[in-house]
Amino acid sequence: MRDQGVTVWLTGLSGAGKSTIATALTGELRRRGRAVEVLDGDVIRENLSKGLGFSKEDRDTNIRRIGFVAELLARHGVIVIVAAISPYREVRDEVRARVGDFVEVHVRCVLEELVRRDVKGLYHKALAGEITNFTGISDPYEEPLSPEVVIDTTDETLADSVARVIGALQRAGYLEEDLAA
Amino acid sequence: MRDQGVTVWLTGLSGAGKSTIATALTGELRRRGRAVEVLDGDVIRENLSKGLGFSKEDRDTNIRRIGFVAELLARHGVIVIVAAISPYREVRDEVRARVGDFVEVHVRCVLEELVRRDVKGLYHKALAGEITNFTGISDPYEEPLSPEVVIDTTDETLADSVARVIGALQRAGYLEEDLAA
């Protein structure tokens, strides 16, 4: 039987841990024999959306393009992990409706902690007004209202986060259950 | 064993028969049990390249985007059929180098015949100067120098065209040989 594809959509603020979770989840799913592809927001911008900026309209266009590619891959049995800030609820829901097989994962982290970590130095620049349209500081982030999974990386371990997404995929029938010990 | 993916790139003038061949080829490949996806130039423009025009630069960007998506699909075992005018040799070769598994099919038809058919009415408009940047009339088409397959739809049947692409895929090891009768 062909594997059932699905799009696992990680949404959340910059630095919250989307890419880290995507990488760990990819390893775990491949270990289980599944075909996986990660669509990273930055990589997609470089390859499919050069020229688009960070206005609501341009962000929405970028998200629709990610959704289009995710659907193409998922219908060939691939588990597609999207890691993109995707701050606007309406376009996320539009993509969900279009794609069909869709598991939304809200990757949360309190802003205070994101500013403290500031791995890419972006929050300090945004707070200093050197970057405009920065989600969470000078641009809105609309939290999902009923995501399949909520991860809070403020104090949750990566292993726990991955396990909870795996559990959600199993409950939704996209992944085989673990064998009883 | 996982099927080996490949990109079958149909290049040629508008109306030469790329989409017709893509559809027939899709049917034949699915009959053989293969996963197939068609990336049609017009559909990709609508979904990934809205806002791009028909300058050389914009056409090249569109072709690179198609190549990016084709590569993602092909590495999961899909036979990706691209049907796009793709008039510029350099960017086709760039995509070929990047994608790796690539079979170029030049879909030819003499211009006189294309103007006679003119299914979409575009050639007459282009000849009247009502459409600018029209490939073959007011914009260049650079023929492939060494495509794997050349199809001339001026007088070749669709079945013959499809059979020749199938043969090329078999010779290149992307498709199983037919069993001897």
PDB file of N, CA and C in Angstrom, chain B residues 30 53 113 146 179:
ATOM      1  N   ARG B  30       1.333   6.009 -16.035  1.00  0.00           N
ATOM      2  CA  ARG B  30       0.508   5.523 -14.915  1.00  0.00           C
ATOM      3  C   ARG B  30       0.073   4.089 -15.181  1.00  0.00           C
ATOM      4  N   GLY B  53       6.645  38.661 -15.689  1.00  0.00           N
ATOM      5  CA  GLY B  53       6.228  38.903 -17.069  1.00  0.00           C
ATOM      6  C   GLY B  53       6.949  37.988 -18.042  1.00  0.00           C
ATOM      7  N   GLU B 113       2.655  25.738 -39.779  1.00  0.00           N
ATOM      8  CA  GLU B 113       1.604  24.848 -39.290  1.00  0.00           C
ATOM      9  C   GLU B 113       1.010  25.375 -37.980  1.00  0.00           C
ATOM     10  N   SER B 146      21.284  19.270 -28.071  1.00  0.00           N
ATOM     11  CA  SER B 146      21.361  17.804 -28.058  1.00  0.00           C
ATOM     12  C   SER B 146      20.326  17.224 -27.111  1.00  0.00           C
ATOM     13  N   LEU B 179       8.233  -6.223 -21.757  1.00  0.00           N
ATOM     14  CA  LEU B 179       8.523  -7.655 -21.861  1.00  0.00           C
ATOM     15  C   LEU B 179       8.450  -8.068 -23.332  1.00  0.00           C
TER      16      LEU B 179
END
